[in-house]
Short mmCIF file of C-alpha atoms in Angstrom, two decimals:
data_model
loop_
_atom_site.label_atom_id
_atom_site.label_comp_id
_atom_site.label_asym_id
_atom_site.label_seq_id
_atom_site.Cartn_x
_atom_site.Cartn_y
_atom_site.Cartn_z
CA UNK A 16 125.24 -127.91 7.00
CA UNK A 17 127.70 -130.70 8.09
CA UNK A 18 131.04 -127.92 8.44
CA UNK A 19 128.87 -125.40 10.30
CA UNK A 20 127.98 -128.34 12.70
CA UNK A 21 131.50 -129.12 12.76
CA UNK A 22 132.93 -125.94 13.23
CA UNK A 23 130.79 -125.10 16.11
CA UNK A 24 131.98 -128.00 18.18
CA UNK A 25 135.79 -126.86 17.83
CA UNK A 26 134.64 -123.17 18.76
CA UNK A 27 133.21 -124.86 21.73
CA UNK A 28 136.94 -126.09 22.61
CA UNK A 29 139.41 -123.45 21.53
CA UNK A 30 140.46 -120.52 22.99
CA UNK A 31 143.17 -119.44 21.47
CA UNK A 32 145.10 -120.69 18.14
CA UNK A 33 148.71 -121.54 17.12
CA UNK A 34 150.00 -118.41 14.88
CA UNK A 35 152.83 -116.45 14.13
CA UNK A 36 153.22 -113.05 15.87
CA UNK A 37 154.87 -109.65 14.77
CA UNK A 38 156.49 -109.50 18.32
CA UNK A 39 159.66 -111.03 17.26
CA UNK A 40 159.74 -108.17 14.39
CA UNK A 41 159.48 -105.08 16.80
CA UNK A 42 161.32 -106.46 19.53
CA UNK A 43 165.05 -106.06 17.20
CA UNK A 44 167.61 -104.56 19.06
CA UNK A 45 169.68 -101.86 16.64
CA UNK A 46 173.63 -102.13 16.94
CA UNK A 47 175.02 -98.79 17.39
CA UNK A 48 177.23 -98.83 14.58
CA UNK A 49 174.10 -99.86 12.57
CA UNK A 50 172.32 -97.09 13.84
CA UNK A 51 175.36 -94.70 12.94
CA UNK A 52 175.66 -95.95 9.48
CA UNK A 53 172.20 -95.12 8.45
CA UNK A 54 172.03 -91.85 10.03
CA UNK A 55 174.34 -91.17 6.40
CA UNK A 56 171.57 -92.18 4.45
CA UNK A 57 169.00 -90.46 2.51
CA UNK A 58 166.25 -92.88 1.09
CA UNK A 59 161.98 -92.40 0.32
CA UNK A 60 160.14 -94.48 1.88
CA UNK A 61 156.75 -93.58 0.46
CA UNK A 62 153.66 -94.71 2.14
CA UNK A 63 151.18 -96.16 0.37
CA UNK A 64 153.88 -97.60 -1.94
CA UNK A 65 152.76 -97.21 -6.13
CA UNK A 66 151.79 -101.34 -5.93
CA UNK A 67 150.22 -100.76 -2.82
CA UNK A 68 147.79 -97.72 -4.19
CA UNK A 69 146.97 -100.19 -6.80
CA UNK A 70 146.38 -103.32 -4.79
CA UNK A 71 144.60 -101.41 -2.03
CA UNK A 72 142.48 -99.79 -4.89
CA UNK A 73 141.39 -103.35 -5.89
CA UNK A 74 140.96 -104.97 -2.91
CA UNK A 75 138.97 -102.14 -1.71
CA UNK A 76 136.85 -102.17 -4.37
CA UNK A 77 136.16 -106.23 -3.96
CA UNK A 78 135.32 -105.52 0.28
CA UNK A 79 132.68 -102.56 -0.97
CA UNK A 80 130.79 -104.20 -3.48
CA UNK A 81 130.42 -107.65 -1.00
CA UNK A 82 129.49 -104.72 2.07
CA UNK A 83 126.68 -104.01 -0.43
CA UNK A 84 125.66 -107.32 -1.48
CA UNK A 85 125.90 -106.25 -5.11
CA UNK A 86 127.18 -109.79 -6.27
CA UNK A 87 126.35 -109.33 -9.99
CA UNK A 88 128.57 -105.98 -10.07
CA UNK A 89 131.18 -108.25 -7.84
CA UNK A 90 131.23 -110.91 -10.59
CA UNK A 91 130.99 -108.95 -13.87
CA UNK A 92 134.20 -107.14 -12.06
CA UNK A 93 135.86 -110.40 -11.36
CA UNK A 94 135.18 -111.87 -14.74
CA UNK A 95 136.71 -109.18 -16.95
CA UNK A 96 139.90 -108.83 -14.91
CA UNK A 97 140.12 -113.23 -14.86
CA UNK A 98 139.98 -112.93 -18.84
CA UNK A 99 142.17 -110.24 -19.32
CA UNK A 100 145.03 -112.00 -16.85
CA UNK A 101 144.83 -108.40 -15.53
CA UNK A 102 147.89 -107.49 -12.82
CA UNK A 103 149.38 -104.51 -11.21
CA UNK A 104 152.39 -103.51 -11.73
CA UNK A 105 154.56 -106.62 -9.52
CA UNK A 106 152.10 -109.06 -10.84
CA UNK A 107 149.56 -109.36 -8.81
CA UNK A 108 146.43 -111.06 -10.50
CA UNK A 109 143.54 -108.09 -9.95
CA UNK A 110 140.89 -111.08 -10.23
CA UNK A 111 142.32 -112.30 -6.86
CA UNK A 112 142.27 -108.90 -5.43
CA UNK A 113 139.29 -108.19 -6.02
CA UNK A 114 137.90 -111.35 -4.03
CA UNK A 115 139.91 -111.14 -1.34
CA UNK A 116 138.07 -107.96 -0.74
CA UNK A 117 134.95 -109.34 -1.06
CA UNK A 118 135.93 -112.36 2.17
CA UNK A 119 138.32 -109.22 4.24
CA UNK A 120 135.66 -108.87 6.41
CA UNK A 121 134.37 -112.29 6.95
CA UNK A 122 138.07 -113.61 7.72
CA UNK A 123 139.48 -110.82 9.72
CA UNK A 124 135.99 -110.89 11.98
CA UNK A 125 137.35 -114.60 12.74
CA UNK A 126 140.92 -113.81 13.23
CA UNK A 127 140.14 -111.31 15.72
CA UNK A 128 138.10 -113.32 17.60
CA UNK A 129 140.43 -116.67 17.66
CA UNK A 130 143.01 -114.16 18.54
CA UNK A 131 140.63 -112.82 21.47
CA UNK A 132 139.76 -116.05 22.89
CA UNK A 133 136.38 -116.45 22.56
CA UNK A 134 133.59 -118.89 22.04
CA UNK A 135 131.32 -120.17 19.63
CA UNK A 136 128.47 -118.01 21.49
CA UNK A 137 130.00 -115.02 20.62
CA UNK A 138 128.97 -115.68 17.06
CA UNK A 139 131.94 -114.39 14.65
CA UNK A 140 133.03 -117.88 13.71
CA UNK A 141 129.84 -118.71 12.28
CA UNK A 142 127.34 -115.70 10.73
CA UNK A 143 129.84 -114.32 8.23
CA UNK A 144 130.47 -117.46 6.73
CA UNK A 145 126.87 -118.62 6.19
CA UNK A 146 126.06 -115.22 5.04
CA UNK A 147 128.44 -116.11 2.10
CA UNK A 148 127.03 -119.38 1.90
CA UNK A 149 123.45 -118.49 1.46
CA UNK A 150 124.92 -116.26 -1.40
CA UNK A 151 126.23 -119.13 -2.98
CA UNK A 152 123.14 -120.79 -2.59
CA UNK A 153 121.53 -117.92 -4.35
CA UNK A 154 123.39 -118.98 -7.69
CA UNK A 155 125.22 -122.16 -7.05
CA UNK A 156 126.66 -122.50 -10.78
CA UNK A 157 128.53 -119.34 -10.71
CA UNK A 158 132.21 -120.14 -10.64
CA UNK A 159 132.88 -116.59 -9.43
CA UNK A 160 130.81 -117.20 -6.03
CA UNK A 161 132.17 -120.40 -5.49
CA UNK A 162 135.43 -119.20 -5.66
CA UNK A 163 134.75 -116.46 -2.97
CA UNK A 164 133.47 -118.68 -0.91
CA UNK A 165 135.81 -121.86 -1.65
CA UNK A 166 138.66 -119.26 -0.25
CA UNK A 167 136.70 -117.83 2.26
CA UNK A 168 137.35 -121.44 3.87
CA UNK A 169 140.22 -121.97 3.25
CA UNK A 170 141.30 -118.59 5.05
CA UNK A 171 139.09 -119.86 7.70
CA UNK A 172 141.00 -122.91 8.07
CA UNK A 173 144.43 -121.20 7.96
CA UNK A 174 143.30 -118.90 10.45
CA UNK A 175 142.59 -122.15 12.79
CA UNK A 176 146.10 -123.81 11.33
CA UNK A 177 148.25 -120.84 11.70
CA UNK A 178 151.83 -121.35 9.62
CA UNK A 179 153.98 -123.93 12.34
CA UNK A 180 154.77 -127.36 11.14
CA UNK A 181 151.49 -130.04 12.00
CA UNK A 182 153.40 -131.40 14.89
CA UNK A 183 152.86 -128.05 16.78
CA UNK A 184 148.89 -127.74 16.03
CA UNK A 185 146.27 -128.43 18.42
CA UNK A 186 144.43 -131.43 17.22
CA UNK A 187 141.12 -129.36 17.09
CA UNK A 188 142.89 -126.83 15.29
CA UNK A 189 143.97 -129.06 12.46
CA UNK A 190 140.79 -130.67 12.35
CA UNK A 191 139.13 -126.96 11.81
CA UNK A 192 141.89 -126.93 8.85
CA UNK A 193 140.58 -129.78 7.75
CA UNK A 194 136.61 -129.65 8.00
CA UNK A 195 136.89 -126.01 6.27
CA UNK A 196 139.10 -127.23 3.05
CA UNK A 197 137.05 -130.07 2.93
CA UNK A 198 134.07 -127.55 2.48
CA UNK A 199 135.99 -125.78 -0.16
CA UNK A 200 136.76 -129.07 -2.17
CA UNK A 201 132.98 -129.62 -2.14
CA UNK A 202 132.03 -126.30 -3.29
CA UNK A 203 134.66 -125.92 -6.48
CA UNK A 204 133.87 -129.69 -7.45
CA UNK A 205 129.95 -129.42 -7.46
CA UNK A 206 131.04 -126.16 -9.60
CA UNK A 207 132.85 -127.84 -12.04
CA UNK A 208 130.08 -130.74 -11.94
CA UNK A 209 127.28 -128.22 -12.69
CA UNK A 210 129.21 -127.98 -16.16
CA UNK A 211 128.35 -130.28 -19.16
CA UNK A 212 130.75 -132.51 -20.43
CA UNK A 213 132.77 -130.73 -23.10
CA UNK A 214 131.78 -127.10 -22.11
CA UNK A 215 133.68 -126.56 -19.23
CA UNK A 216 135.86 -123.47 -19.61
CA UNK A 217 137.03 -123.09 -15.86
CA UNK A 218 140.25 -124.88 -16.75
CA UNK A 219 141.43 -121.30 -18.51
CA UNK A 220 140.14 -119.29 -16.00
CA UNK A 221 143.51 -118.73 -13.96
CA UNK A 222 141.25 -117.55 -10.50
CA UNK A 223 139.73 -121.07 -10.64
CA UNK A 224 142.27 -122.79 -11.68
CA UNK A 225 144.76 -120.84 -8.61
CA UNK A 226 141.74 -121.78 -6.02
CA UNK A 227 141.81 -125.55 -6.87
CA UNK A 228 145.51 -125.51 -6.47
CA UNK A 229 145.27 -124.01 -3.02
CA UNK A 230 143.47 -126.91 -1.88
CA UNK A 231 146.60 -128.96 -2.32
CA UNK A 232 147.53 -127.10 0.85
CA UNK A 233 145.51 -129.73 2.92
CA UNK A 234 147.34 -132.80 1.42
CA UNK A 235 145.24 -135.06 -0.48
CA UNK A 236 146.63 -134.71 -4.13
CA UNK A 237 149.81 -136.96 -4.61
CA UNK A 238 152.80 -134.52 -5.03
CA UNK A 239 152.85 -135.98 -8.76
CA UNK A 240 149.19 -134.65 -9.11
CA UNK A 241 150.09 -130.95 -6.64
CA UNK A 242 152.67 -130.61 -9.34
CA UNK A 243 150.30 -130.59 -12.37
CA UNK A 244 147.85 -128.61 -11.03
CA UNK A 245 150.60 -125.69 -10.66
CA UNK A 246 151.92 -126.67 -14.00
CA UNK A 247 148.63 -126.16 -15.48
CA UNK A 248 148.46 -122.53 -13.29
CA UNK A 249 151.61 -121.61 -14.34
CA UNK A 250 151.57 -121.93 -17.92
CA UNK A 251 148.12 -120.37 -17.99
CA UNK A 252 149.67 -116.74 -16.79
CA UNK A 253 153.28 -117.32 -16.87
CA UNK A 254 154.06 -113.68 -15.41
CA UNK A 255 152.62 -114.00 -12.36
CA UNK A 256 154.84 -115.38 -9.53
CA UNK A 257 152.85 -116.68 -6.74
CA UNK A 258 151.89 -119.89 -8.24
CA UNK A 259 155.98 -120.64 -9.03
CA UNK A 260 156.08 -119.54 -5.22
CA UNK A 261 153.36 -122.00 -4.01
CA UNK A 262 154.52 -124.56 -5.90
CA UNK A 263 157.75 -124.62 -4.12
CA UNK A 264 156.72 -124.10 -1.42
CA UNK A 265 153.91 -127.55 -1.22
CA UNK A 266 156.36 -129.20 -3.11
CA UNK A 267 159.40 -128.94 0.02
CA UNK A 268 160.01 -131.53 2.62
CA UNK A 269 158.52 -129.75 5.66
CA UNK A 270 155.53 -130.19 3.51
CA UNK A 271 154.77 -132.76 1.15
CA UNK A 272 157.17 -133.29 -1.11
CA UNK A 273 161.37 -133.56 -1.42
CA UNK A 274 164.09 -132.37 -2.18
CA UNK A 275 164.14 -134.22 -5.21
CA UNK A 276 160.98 -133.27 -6.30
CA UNK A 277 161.39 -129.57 -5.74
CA UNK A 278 164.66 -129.89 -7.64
CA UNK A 279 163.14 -131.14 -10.57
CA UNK A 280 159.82 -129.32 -10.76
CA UNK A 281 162.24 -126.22 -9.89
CA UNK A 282 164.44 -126.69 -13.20
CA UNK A 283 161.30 -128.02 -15.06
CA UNK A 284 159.48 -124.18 -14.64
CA UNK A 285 162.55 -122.47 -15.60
CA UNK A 286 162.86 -124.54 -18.58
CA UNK A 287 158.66 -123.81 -19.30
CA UNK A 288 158.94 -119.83 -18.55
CA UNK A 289 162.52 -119.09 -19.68
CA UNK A 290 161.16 -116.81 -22.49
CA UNK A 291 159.59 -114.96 -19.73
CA UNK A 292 161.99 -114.81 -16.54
CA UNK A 293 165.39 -116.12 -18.33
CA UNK A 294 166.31 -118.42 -15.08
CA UNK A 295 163.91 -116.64 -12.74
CA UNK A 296 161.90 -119.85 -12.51
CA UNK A 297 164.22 -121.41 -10.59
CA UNK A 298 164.80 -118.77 -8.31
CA UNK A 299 160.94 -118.39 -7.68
CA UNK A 300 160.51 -122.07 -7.19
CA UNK A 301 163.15 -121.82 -4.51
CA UNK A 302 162.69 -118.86 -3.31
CA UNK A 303 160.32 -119.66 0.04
CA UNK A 304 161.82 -122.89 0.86
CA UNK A 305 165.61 -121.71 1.64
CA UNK A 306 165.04 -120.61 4.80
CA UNK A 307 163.59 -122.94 6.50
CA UNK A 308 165.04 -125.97 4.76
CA UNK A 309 168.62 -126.38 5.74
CA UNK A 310 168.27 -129.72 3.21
CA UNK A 311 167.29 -127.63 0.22
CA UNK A 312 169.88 -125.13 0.66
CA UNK A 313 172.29 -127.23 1.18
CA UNK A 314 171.82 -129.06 -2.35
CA UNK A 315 170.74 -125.81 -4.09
CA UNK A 316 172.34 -124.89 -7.17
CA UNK A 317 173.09 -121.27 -5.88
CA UNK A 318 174.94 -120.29 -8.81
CA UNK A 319 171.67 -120.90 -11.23
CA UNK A 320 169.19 -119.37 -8.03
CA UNK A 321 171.60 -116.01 -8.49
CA UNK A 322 171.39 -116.27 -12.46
CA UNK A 323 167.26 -116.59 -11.94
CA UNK A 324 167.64 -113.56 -9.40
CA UNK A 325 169.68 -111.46 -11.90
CA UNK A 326 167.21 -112.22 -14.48
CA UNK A 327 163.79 -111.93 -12.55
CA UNK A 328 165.14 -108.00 -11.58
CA UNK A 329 166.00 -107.76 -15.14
CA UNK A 330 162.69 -108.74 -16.39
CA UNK A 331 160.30 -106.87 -13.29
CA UNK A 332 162.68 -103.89 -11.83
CA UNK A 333 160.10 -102.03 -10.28
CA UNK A 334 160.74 -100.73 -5.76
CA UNK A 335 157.85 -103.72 -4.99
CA UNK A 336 159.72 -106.58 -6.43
CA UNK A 337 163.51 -104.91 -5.66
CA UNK A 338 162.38 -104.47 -2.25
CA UNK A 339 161.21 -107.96 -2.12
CA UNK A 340 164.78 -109.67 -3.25
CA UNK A 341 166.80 -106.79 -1.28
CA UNK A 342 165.01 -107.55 1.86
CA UNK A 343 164.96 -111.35 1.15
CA UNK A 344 168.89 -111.39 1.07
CA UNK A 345 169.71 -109.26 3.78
CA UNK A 346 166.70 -110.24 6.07
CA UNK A 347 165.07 -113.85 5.43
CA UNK A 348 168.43 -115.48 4.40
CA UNK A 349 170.84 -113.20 5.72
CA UNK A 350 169.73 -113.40 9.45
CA UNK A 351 168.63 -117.64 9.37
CA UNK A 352 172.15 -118.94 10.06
CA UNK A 353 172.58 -122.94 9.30
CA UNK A 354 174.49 -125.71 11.39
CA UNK A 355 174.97 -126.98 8.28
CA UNK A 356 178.42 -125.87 6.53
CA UNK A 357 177.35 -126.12 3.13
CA UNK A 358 173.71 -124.80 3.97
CA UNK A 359 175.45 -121.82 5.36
CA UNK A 360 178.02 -121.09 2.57
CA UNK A 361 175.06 -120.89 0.34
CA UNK A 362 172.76 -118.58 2.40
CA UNK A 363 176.00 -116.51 2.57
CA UNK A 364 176.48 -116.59 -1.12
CA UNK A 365 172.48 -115.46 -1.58
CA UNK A 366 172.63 -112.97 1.40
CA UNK A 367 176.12 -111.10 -0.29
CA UNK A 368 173.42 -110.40 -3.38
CA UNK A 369 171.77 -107.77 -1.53
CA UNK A 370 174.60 -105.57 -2.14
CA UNK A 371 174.01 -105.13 -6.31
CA UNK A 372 170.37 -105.89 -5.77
CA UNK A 373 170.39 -102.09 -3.73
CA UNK A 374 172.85 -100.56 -5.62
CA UNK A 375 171.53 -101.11 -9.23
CA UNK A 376 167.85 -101.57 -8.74
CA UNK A 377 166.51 -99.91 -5.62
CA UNK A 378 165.28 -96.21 -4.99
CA UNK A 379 163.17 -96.39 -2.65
CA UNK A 380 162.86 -98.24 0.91
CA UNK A 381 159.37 -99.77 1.17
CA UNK A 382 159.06 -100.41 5.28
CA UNK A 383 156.27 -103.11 5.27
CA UNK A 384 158.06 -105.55 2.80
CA UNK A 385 161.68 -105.13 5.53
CA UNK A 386 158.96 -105.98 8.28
CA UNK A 387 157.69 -109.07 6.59
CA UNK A 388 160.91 -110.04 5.17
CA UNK A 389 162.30 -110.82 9.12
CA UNK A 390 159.22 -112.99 9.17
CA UNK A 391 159.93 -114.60 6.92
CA UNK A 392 157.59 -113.62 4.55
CA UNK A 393 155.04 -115.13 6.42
CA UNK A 394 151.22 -114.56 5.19
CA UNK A 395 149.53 -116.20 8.04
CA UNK A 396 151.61 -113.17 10.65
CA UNK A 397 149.27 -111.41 12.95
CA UNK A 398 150.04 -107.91 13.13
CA UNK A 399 148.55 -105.73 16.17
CA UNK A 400 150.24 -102.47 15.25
CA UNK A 401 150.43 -101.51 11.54
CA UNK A 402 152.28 -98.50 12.67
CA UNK A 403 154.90 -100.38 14.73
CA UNK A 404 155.65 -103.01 12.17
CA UNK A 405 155.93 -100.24 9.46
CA UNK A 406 158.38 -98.76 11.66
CA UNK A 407 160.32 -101.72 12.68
CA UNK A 408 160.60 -102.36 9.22
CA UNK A 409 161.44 -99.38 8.02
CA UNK A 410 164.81 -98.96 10.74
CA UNK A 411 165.58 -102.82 9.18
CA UNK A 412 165.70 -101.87 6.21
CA UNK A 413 167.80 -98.39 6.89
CA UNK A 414 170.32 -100.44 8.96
CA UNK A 415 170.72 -103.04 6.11
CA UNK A 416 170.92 -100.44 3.20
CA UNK A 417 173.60 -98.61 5.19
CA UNK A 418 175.81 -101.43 6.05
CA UNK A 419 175.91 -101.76 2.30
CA UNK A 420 177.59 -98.23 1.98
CA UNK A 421 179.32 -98.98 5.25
CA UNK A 422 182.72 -97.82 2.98
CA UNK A 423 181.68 -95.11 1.46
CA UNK A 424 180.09 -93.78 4.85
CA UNK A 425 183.20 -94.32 6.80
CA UNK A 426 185.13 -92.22 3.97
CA UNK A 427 182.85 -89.67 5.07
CA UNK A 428 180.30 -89.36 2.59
CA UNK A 429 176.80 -89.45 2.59
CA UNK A 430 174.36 -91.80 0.65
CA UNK A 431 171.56 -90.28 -1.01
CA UNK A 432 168.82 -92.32 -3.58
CA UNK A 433 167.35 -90.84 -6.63
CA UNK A 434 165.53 -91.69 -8.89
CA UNK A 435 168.65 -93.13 -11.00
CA UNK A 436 169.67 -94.75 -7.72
CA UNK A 437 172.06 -94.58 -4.76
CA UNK A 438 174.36 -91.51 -4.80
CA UNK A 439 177.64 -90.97 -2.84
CA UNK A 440 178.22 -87.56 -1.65
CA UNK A 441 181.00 -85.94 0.43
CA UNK A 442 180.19 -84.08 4.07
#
């Protein structure tokens, strides 16, 4: 088939991709007085996390089912949680879990071996793939397979992009990108196609619905159209974040959109979903694009973004998403300093929330989300050493949480968390 033809001739050219790295992460020095501070505090940091168990359960359960090629059992799975907008506990759709177990192995085999350097004859860029795609081939109506695979490719072509602006990606590398979404637009639209007129129901199926959104990543819908496709996602499962997050983020000027536009579409959600996240709309919309946008927060309306923040931990206080926000303040804003004056008076404004965030909502300090958090959240990050980064994120977070009781530990007390939150306790 025309992309296996294609991506054989980049493997024949590449050796190595453009990506983002956890070295910056483990590399942080600690400031002594840091390091003082948080020898004062007491906080869990339990490991798997609650969401994790949950997510790991699903995702788990996705990768053995595709290990044993029982595709029915994979689908009937998928189907029921789609229906039932089914989510863990921080809103994660379980229909999406699921199939990103089911393409794990088939997209970390290929991350590996771009990472390693090696060639097309080596093989890993090519047999997992077409092992999907003769599945596919085995039932080519089912929207559930050609979701799995649809992704699958677009994975693939992230994991030839990597996550740095176009202008720093190989030319072979973007035309991987390319030749694998292209591939995944072909796949969901012969889906929908296979569909008569009039009984097409994949429009309320919120996996399908997510997948054809994610092919806005490669830049062919108008922003106009990007924007209604995540409308559409949005309003079909209102409590579940990521597609406010996308949106934002496709909608920014280092991608394809403006300020302008992420301005309005930003106020337009919170508007739509104010029954279910007050102002958190806004603040989801936004949330991504701050800190790499010194444009965006320079014009943001950072008294509304705190309002949505207030709100969103209001509406979802569970460690995952408090963790999240906490580590977002203090970490992905609070460390990104601006030339820009008014940029940086509002990532100063944002960063100074991290103080109530961990005083009224946090009780426990979950490592890996402090880890990502200095990477900005990044999902395309390469990670060698779980272990390390867990660690590194873990003494992040510790220092940051401490500096927050940096008065009440230099009056000689100690801060302990509970399960009703942070506790100040005399020597």
């Amino acid at each position: 088939m025309d992309l296996l033809d294609k991506a054989r001739r980049f493997c024949a050219s590449i050796l190595t991709r453009s990506s983002a790295t956890a070295d910056d992460v483990l590399r942080v020095a600690v400031p002594q007085d840091q390091a003082r501070l948080a020898e004062k505090l007491s906080i869990p940091c339990p490991n798997p996390t609650a969401e994790d168990k949950v997510r790991d359960e699903h995702r788990l359960h996705g990768q053995f089912l595709a290990r044993q090629e029982r595709w029915s059992d994979l689908v009937d799975d998928v189907e029921r949680a789609d229906a039932a907008f089914e989510m863990t506990p921080a809103a994660m759709p379980v229909a999406d879990l699921l199939c990103y177990g089911a393409r794990a192995d088939v997209v970390a085999t290929v991350e590996h071996a771009l990472i390693d350097g090696q060639s097309r004859e080596d093989g890993p860029f090519i047999d997992g793939i077409e092992a999907l795609e003769e599945m596919l081939a085995e039932d080519p109506k089912n929207p559930i397979r050609a979701v799995i695979v649809a992704l699958t490719h677009m994975d693939l072509g992230w994991a030839w992009r990597g996550s740095e602006s176009q202008e720093s990606v190989p030319e072979a590398n973007l035309s991987a990108f390319d030749a694998h979404f292209d591939r995944a637009r072909d796949i969901l639209a012969q889906c929908e196609k296979s569909f008569p007129r009039g009984e097409n129901h994949l429009h309320k199926s919120p996996l399908f619905v997510s997948a054809t959104c994610a092919l806005n990543a490669s830049g062919i819908a108008p922003t106009a159209r990007l924007a209604q496709d995540y409308e559409r996602l949005i309003d079909l499962n209102v409590m579940s974040p990521g597609p406010m997050r996308a949106l934002g983020t496709y909608l920014s000027p280092r991608w394809y959109g403006s300020q302008t536009e992420l301005e309005v579409e930003a106020r337009r959600t919170a508007a739509r979903t104010q029954k279910a996240w007050g102002a958190g709309g806004y603040t989801w919309v936004m949330m991504d694009v701050l800190a790499g946008d010194d444009v965006t927060c320079a014009q943001v309306d950072v008294e509304f973004f705190v309002e949505g923040l207030r709100d969103i931990l209001d509406r979802m206080p569970d460690q995952h998403t408090a963790n999240v926000f906490a580590a977002y303040c203090a970490l992905t804003l609070g460390e990104h300093h601006f030339a820009d004056e008014r940029a940086e008076t509002t990532r100063r404004k944002i960063s100074r929330c991290v103080d109530w965030i961990v005083r009224s909502y946090m009780t426990e300090l979950h490592p890996l989300i402090w880890a990502h958090a200095r990477a900005g959240f990044d999902n395309n990050l390469r990670v060698r050493s779980h272990r390390k980064f867990a660690d590194a994120g873990r003494q992040n977070g510790m220092q940051k949480i401490a500096e927050v009781f940096r008065r009440e530990i230099e009056n000689n007390q100690t801060i302990e968390f509970t399960a009703n939150g942070p506790v100040a306790r005399h020597c």
